[in-house]
XYZ file of C-alpha atoms in Angstrom:
575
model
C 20.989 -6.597 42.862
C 18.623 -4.530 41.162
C 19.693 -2.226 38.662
C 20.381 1.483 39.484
C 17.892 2.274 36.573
C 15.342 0.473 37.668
C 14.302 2.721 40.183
C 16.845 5.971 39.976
C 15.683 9.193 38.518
C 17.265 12.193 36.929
C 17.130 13.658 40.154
C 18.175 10.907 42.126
C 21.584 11.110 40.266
C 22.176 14.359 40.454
C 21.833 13.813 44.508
C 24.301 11.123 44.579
C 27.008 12.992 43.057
C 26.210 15.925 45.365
C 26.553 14.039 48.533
C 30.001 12.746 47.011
C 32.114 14.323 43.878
C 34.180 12.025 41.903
C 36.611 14.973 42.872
C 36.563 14.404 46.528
C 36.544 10.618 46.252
C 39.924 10.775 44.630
C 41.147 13.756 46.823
C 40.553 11.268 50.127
C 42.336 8.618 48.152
C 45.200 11.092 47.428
C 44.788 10.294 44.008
C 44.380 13.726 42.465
C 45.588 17.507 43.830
C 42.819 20.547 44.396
C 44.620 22.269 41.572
C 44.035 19.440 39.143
C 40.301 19.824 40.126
C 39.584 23.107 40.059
C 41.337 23.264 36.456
C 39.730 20.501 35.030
C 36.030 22.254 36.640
C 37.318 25.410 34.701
C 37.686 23.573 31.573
C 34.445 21.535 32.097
C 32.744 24.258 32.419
C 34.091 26.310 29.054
C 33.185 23.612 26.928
C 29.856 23.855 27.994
C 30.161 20.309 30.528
C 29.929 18.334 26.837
C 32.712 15.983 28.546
C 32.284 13.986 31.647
C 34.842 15.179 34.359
C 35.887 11.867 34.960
C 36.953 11.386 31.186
C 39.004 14.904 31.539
C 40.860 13.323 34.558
C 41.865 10.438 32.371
C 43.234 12.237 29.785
C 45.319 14.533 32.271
C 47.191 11.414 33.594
C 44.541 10.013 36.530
C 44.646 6.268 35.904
C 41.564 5.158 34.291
C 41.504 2.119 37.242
C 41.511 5.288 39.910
C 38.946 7.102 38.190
C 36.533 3.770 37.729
C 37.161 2.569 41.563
C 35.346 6.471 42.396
C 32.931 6.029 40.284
C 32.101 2.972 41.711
C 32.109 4.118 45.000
C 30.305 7.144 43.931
C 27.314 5.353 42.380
C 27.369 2.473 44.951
C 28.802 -0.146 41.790
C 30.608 -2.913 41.918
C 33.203 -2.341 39.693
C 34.310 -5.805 37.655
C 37.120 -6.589 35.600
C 37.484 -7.858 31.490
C 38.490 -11.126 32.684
C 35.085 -11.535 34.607
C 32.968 -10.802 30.867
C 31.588 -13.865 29.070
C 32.862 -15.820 26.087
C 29.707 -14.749 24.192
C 26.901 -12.420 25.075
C 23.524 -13.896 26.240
C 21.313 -11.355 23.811
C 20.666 -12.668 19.934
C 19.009 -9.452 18.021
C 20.924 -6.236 20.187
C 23.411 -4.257 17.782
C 27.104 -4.255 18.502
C 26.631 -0.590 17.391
C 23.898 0.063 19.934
C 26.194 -1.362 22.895
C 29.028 0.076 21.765
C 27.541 3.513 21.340
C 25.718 3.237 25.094
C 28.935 1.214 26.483
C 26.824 -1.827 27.763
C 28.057 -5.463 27.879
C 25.529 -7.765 28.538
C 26.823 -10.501 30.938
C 24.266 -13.291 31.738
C 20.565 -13.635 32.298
C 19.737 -15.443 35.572
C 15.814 -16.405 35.665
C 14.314 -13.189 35.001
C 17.331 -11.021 35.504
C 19.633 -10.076 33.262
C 23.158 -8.813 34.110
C 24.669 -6.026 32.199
C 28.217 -4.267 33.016
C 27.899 -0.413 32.028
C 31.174 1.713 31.369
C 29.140 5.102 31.781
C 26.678 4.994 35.293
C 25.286 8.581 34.159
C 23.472 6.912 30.603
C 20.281 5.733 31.400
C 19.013 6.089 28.163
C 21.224 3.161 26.818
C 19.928 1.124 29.739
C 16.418 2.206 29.573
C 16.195 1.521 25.706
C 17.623 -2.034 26.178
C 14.634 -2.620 29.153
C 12.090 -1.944 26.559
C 13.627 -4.686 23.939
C 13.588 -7.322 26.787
C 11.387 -8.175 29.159
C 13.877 -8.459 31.818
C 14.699 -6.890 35.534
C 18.427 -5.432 35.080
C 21.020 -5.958 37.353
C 24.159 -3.137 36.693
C 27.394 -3.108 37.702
C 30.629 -1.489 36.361
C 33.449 -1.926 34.180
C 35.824 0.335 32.278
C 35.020 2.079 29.331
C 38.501 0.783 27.368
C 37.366 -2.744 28.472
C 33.839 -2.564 27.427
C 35.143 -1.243 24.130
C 37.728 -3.875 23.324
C 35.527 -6.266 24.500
C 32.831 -5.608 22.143
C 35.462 -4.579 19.561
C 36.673 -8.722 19.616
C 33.547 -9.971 20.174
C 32.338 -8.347 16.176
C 35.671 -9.563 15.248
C 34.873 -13.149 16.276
C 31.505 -13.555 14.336
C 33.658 -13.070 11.114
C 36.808 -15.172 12.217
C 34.454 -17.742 13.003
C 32.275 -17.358 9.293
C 36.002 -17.883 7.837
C 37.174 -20.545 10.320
C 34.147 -22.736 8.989
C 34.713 -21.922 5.147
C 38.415 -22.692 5.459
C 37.638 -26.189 7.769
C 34.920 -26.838 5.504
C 37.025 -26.510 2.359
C 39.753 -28.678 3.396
C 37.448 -31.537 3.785
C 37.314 -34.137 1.028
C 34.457 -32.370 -0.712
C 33.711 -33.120 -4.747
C 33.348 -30.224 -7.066
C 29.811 -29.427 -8.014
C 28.217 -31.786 -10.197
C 25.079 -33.286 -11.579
C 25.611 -36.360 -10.586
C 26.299 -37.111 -6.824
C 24.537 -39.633 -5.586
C 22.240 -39.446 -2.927
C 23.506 -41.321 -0.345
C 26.826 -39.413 -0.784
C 25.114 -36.321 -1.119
C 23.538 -37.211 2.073
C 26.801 -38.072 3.980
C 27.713 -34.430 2.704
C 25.174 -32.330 4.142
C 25.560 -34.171 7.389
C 29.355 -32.974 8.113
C 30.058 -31.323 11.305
C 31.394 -28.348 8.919
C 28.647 -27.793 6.727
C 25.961 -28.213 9.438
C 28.115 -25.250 11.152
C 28.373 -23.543 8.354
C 24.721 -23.340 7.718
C 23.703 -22.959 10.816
C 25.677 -19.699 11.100
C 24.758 -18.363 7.806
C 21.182 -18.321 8.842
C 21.869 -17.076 12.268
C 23.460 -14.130 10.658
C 20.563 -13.124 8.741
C 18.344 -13.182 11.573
C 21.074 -11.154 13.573
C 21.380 -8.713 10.788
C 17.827 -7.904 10.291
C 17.695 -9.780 6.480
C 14.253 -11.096 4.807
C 16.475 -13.126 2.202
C 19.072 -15.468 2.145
C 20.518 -15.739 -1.844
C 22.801 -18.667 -2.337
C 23.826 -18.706 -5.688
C 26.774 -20.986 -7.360
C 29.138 -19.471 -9.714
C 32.384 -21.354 -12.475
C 34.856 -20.664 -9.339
C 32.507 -19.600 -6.505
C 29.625 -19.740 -4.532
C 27.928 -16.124 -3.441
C 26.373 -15.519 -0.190
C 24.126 -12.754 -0.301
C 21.177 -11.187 2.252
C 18.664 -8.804 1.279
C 18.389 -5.810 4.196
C 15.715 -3.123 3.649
C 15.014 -4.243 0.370
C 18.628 -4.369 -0.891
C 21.056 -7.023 -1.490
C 24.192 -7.010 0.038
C 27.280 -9.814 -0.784
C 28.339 -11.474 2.818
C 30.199 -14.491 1.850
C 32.552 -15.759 -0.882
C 32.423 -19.264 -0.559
C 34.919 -21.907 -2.899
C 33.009 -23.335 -5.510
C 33.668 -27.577 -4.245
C 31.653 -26.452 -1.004
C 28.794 -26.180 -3.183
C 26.808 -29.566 -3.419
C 27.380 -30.116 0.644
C 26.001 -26.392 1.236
C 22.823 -26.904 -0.999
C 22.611 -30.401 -0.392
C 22.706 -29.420 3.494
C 19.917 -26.487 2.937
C 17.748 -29.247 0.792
C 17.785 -31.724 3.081
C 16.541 -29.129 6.020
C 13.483 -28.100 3.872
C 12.911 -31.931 3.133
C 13.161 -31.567 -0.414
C 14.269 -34.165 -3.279
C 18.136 -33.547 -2.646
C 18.657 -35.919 -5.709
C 16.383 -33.935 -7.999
C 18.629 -30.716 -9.610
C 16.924 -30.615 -12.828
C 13.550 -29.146 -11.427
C 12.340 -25.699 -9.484
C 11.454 -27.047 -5.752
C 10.154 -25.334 -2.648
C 9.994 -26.224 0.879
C 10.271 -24.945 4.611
C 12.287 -24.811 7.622
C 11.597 -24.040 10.715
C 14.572 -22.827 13.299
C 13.986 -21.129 17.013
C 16.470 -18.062 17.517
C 16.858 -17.256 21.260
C 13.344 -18.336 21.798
C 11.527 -17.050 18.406
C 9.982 -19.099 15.836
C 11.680 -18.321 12.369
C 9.886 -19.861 9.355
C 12.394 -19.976 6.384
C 10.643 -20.466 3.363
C 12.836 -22.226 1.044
C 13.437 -22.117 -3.248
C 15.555 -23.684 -5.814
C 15.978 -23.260 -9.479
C 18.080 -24.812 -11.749
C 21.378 -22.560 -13.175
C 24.026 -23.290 -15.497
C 26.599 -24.026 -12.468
C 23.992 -25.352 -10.202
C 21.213 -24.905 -8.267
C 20.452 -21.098 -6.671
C 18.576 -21.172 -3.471
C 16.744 -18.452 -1.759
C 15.505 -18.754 1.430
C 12.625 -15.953 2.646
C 13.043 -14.945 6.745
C 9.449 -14.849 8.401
C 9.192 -14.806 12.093
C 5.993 -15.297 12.563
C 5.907 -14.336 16.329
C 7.297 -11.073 15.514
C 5.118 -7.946 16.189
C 3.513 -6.000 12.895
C 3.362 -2.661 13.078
C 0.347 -0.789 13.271
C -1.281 1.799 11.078
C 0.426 4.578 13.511
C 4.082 3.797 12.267
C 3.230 2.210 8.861
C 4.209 5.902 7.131
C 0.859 7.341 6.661
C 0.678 10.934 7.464
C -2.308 12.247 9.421
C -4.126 13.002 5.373
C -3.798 9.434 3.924
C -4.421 7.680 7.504
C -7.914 10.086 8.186
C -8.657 8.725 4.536
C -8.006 5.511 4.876
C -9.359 4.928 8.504
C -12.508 5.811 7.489
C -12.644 3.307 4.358
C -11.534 0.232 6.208
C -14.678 1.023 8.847
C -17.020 0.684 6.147
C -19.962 -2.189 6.633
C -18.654 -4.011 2.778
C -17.194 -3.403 -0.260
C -13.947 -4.141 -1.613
C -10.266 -2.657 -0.483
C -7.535 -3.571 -3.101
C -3.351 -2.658 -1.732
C -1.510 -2.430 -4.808
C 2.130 -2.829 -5.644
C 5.019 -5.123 -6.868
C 6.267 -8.116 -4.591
C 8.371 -6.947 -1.801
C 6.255 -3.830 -1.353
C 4.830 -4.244 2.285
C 1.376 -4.724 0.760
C 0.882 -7.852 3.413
C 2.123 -5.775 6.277
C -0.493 -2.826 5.746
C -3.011 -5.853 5.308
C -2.443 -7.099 8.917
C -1.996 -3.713 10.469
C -5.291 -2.704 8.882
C -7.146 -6.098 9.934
C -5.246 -4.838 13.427
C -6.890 -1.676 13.658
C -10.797 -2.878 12.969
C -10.672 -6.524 14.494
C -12.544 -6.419 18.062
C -15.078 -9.102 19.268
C -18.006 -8.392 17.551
C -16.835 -8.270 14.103
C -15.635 -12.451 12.368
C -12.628 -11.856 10.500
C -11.202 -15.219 8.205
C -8.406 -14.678 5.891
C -6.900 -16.638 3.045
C -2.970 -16.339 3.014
C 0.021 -17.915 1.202
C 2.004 -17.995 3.794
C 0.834 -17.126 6.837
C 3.239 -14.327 7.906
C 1.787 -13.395 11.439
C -0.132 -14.976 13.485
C -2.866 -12.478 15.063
C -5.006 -13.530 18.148
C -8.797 -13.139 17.407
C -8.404 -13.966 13.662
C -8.971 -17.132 11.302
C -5.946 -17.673 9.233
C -5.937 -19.964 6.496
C -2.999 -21.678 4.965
C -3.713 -22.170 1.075
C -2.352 -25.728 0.146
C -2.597 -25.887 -3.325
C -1.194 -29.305 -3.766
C -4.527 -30.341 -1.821
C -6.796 -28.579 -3.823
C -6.932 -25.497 -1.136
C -6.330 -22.454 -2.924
C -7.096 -18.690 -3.128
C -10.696 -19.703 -5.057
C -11.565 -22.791 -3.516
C -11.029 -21.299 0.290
C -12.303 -18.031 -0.641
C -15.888 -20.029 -1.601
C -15.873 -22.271 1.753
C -15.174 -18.642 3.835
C -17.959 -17.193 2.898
C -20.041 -19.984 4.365
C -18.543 -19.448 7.858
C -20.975 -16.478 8.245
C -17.624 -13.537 8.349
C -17.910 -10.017 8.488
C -14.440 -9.161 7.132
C -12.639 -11.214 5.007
C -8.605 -11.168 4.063
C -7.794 -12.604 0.708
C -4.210 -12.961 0.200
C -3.588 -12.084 -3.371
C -6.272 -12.139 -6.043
C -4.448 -14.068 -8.967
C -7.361 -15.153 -11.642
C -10.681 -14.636 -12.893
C -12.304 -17.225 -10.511
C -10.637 -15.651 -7.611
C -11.603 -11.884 -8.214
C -15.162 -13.379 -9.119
C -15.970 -14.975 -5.747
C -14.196 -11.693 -3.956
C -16.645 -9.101 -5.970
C -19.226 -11.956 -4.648
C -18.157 -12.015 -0.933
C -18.251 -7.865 -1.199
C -21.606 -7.533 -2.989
C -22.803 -9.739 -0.171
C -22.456 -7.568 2.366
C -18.650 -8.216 3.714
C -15.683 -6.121 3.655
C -12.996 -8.067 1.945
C -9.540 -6.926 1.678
C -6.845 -8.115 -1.022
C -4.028 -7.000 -2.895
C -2.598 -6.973 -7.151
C -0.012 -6.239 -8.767
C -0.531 -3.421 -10.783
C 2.119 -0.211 -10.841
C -0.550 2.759 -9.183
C -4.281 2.680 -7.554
C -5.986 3.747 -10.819
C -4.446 0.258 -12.641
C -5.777 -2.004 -10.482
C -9.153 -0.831 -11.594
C -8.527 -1.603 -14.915
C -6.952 -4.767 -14.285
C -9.672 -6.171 -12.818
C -11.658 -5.855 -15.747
C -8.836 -7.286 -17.666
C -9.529 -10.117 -15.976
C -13.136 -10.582 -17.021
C -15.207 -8.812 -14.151
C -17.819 -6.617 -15.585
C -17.443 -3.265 -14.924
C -20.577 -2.485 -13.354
C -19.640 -4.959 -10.502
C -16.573 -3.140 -10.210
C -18.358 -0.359 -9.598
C -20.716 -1.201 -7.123
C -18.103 -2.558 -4.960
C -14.940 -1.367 -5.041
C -14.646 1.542 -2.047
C -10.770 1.875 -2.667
C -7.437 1.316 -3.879
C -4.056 2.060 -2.294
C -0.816 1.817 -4.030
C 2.286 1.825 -2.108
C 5.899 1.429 -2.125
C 8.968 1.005 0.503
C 11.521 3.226 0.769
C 14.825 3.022 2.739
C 14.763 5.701 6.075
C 17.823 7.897 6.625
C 20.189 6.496 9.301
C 19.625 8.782 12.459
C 23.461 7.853 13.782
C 24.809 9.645 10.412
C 22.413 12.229 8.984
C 23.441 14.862 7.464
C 22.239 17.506 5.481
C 22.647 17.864 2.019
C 22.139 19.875 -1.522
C 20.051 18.652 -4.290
C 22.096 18.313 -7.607
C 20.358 19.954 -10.193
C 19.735 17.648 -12.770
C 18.036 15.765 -9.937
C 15.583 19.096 -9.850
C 14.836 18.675 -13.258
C 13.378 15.465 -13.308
C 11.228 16.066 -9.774
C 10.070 20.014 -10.949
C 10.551 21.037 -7.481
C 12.156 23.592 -6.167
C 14.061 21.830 -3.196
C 17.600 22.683 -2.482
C 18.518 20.787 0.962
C 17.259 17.784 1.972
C 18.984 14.820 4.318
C 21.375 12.043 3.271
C 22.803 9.099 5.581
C 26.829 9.591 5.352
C 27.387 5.804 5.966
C 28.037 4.436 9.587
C 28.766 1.140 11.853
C 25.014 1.576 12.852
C 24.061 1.148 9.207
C 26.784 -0.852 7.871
C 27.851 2.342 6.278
C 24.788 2.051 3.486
C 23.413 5.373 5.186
C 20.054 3.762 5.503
C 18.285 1.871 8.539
C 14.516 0.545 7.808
C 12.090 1.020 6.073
C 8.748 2.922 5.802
C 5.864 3.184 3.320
C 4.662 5.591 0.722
C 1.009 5.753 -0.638
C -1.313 6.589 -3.123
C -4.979 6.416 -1.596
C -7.385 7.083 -4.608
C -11.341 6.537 -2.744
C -13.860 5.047 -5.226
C -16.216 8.188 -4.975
C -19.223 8.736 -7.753
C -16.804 10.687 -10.359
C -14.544 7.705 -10.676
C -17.465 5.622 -10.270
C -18.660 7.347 -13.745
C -15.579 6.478 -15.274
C -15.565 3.016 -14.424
C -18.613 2.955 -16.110
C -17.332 4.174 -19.414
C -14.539 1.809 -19.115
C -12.128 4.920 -18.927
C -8.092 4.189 -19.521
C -5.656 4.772 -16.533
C -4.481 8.003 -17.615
C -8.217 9.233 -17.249
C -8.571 8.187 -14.157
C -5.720 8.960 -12.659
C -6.208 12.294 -14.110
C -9.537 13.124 -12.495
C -8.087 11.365 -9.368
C -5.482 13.945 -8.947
C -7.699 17.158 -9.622
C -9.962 15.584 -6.816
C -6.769 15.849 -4.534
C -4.958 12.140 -4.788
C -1.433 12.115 -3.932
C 0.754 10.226 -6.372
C 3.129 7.983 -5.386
C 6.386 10.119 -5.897
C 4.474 13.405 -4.398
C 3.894 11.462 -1.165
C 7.852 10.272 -1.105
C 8.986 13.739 -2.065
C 6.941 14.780 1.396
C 8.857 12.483 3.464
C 11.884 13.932 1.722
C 11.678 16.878 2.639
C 10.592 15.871 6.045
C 14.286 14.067 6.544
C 12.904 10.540 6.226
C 14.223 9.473 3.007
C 16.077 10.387 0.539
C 15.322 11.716 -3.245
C 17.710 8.885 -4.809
C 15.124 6.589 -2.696
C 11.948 7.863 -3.992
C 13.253 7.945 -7.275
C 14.545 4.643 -7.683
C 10.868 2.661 -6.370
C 8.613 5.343 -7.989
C 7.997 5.846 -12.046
C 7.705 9.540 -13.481
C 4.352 10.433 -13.853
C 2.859 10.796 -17.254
């Protein structure tokens, strides 16, 4: 059966319940007395019909079987029971938040169908928003709202009771203790146990599920800590005992085909999982601690979709600004900021928005994060000899009109990218330096004269990420006034996320970017020419109308995106 939202409008609704009230179904079934209606209409209609009239019903003593069995015949349903819903749902990546707030279970997907059980018929929005996640027809029928509820209520409840069924079966195995000196073969055996491969296995599948770009592992005296980073914070998920921790890093080492012997010595490999039909690439690290090795594993899904320059978090200034730099024939375009900043993202959403046909576009990565159709990627290999410099030199040979360059790292590296952009390509890159007028400087640091700089840099953007305001909780709020002092603005309500189940009650959900765009124009040209300090530039930058850092967060403050604690913890004051 197709689903009633496939094809049902507004309007189409609205008729259904016309031809036949809820009301009169349950009169015919002598369920429910003309007095009890026309009270409950009364009251419906005082409280401004915020409540549906079959929810009223219940709580005046209609059954809530009665009231579901009209609704179904009202809406043409099939109305199911709990005992019918699945062990497990058949979605990976949908909130328990988001189905719980739109009362949706999500039954089973049958070729390109998927089944779905809905508690409310009228809430197309729910139904329409879950459409657009999955490329699926929908097939509805119904089910009651208190068993969608405790359905998806025990269903949360089983991800953690099975996290702590594997810890506790995995601890009762004959593990060792952590120590230096397992051998391999043992350590081997280890990593292989039904338990720990479990164990593993779900750790990882709860990062993806909860949206993490980080999995920390790190071994304690008594305990091992789990922790993911989500929107750019860390967050402790599991406590596991302390003699589960050579089988658990052993297990994650031997996945990433590293040395599982070696302990003494930083290593780095890669995994590779599918999660419900994605590529994930894990990119994997150890180091050596006092009680053992800490792992971090990075979350890339490289078939995910990047966002574009439309939702990055430019407003309409900085994006006219910067739209018109990245068209430019050559020159160089430098994004600025420290690791974890979303410089690579704005890099692929900028390549995004100029790559068409008649333009070659090669770029120089480490890793690859997204693949993009249309575009070269290379993957530097520096154990090969193929890095930054050395595939840099060979792109230029390739005849490219753009060109991406990962990271510029050393003196050889900027050289051959001043090179590539004096040479008639537009080449695109990124440092770390703490605001758009450093990166100047730091590239003569480096040993690049700064005439060259000169001629072809066209622009630098720094940028940051800031946490966006949970829209399930917002809330409106006063700015202390010590906090006041330290912006020197005059802004006395902003927003603030009061903590929910949609956000894991952090008050935050995403991410977005703010910017500093500073265009090489002939002023700052002049001053790269006297070999001017930062606080020169920066200074003539702002009279000629750049936005700092902190003035563009405090504008998506006060536009409800973010809040002030945000801006203020990823931005510096401003000398």
């Amino acid at each position: 059966m197709r689903g009633i939202f496939e094809t049902m409008t507004d309007l189409d609704i609205r008729d259904i319940t016309m031809h036949k009230k809820i009301g009169q179904i349950l009169l015919e079934s002598n369920s429910i007395s003309e007095e009890l209606i026309s009270r409950t209409l009364d009251l419906q209609a005082q409280e401004g019909h915020a409540r549906r009239f079959g929810e009223m019903l219940i709580e005046k003593g209609i059954s809530e079987e009665e009231v579901y069995k009209a609704l179904s015949i009202q809406f043409r349903l099939p109305l199911m029971e709990a005992e019918e819903f699945p062990e497990q749902t058949p979605l990976d990546h949908v909130s328990f938040s988001f189905l719980e707030k739109n009362l949706i279970v999500p039954l089973a997907i049958e070729g390109n169908t998927l089944n779905i059980a809905v508690g409310d018929p009228t809430n197309s929005e729910g139904v329409d928003a879950l459409r657009s996640s999955y490329d699926y027809e929908l097939s509805v029928t119904l089910a009651k709202k208190s068993d969608v509820l405790q359905y998806l209520q025990l269903l949360q409840g089983s991800r953690t009771a099975v996290m702590q069924r594997l810890i506790e079966g995995a601890a009762e195995d004959d593990l060792p203790a952590a120590d230096l000196t397992g051998e391999v073969s043992h350590l081997r055996d280890l990593a292989q146990e039904k338990g720990i491969i479990q164990l593993v296995n779900l750790i990882i599948e709860n990062a993806v599920r909860d949206r993490a770009s980080d999995i920390h592992v790190e071994p304690g005296e008594f305990s091992v800590r789990v922790r993911y980073r989500i929107d750019g914070v860390l967050y402790e998920k599991e406590t596991l005992p302390a003699r589960m921790y050579s089988a658990v890093s052993s297990r994650i080492k031997l996945l990433s085909q590293m040395n599982i012997a070696e302990r003494r010595l930083p290593q780095d490999g890669r995994i590779k999982v599918s999660s419900a039909g994605r590529s994930i690439d894990i990119r994997v690290s150890t180091i050596p601690t006092v009680y053992g090795e800490s792992v971090v594993m990075r979350l890339l899904d490289k078939a995910a979709s990047f966002i574009t320059l439309e939702d990055i978090g430019f407003d309409q200034t900085i994006r006219d600004i910067y739209e018109e730099v990245i068209k430019k024939p050559y020159g160089m375009i430098l994004i600025t900021g420290p690791t974890g900043s979303g410089k690579s993202t704005t890099l692929y959403a900028s390549l995004a928005e100029i790559n068409s046909s008649e333009k070659k576009i090669i770029t120089v990565e480490e890793p690859v994060e997204y693949l993009m159709p249309g575009i070269n990627q290379i993957q530097v290999r520096p154990k090969i000899g193929l890095t930054f410099a050395s595939g840099l030199r060979h792109i230029v040979r390739q005849d490219p009109d753009i060109i991406m360059v990962g990271e510029i790292r050393d003196m050889e590296t900027a050289s051959i990218a001043i090179h590539a952009a004096l040479t008639g390509h537009l080449l695109f890159s990124t440092l770390h330096t703490n605001d758009a007028p450093g990166a100047i400087t730091r590239l003569m640091d480096m040993g690049i004269e700064n005439y060259l700089v000169a001629s072809t840099l066209v622009c630098v953007m720094a940028q940051r990420l800031v946490r966006k305001i949970c829209p399930a909780c917002k809330v409106k709020d006063e700015v202390p006034q010590e906090v006041l002092d330290r912006i020197s603005r005059d802004i006395r309500e902003v927003w603030t996320g009061k903590g929910c189940e949609e956000c894991s009650g952090t008050g935050y959900k995403g991410r977005i970017g703010i910017f500093e765009v500073l265009p090489i124009g002939g002023p700052i040209r002049e001053l790269i020419m006297k070999r001017a300090t930062i606080k020169e530039m920066k200074d003539l930058a702002i009279s000629l109308g750049m936005r700092t850092l902190r003035e563009d967060g405090i504008g998506k403050v006060q536009k409800g995106i973010t809040t002030l604690d945000e801006v203020l913890r990823v931005t510096q004051v401003e000398m």
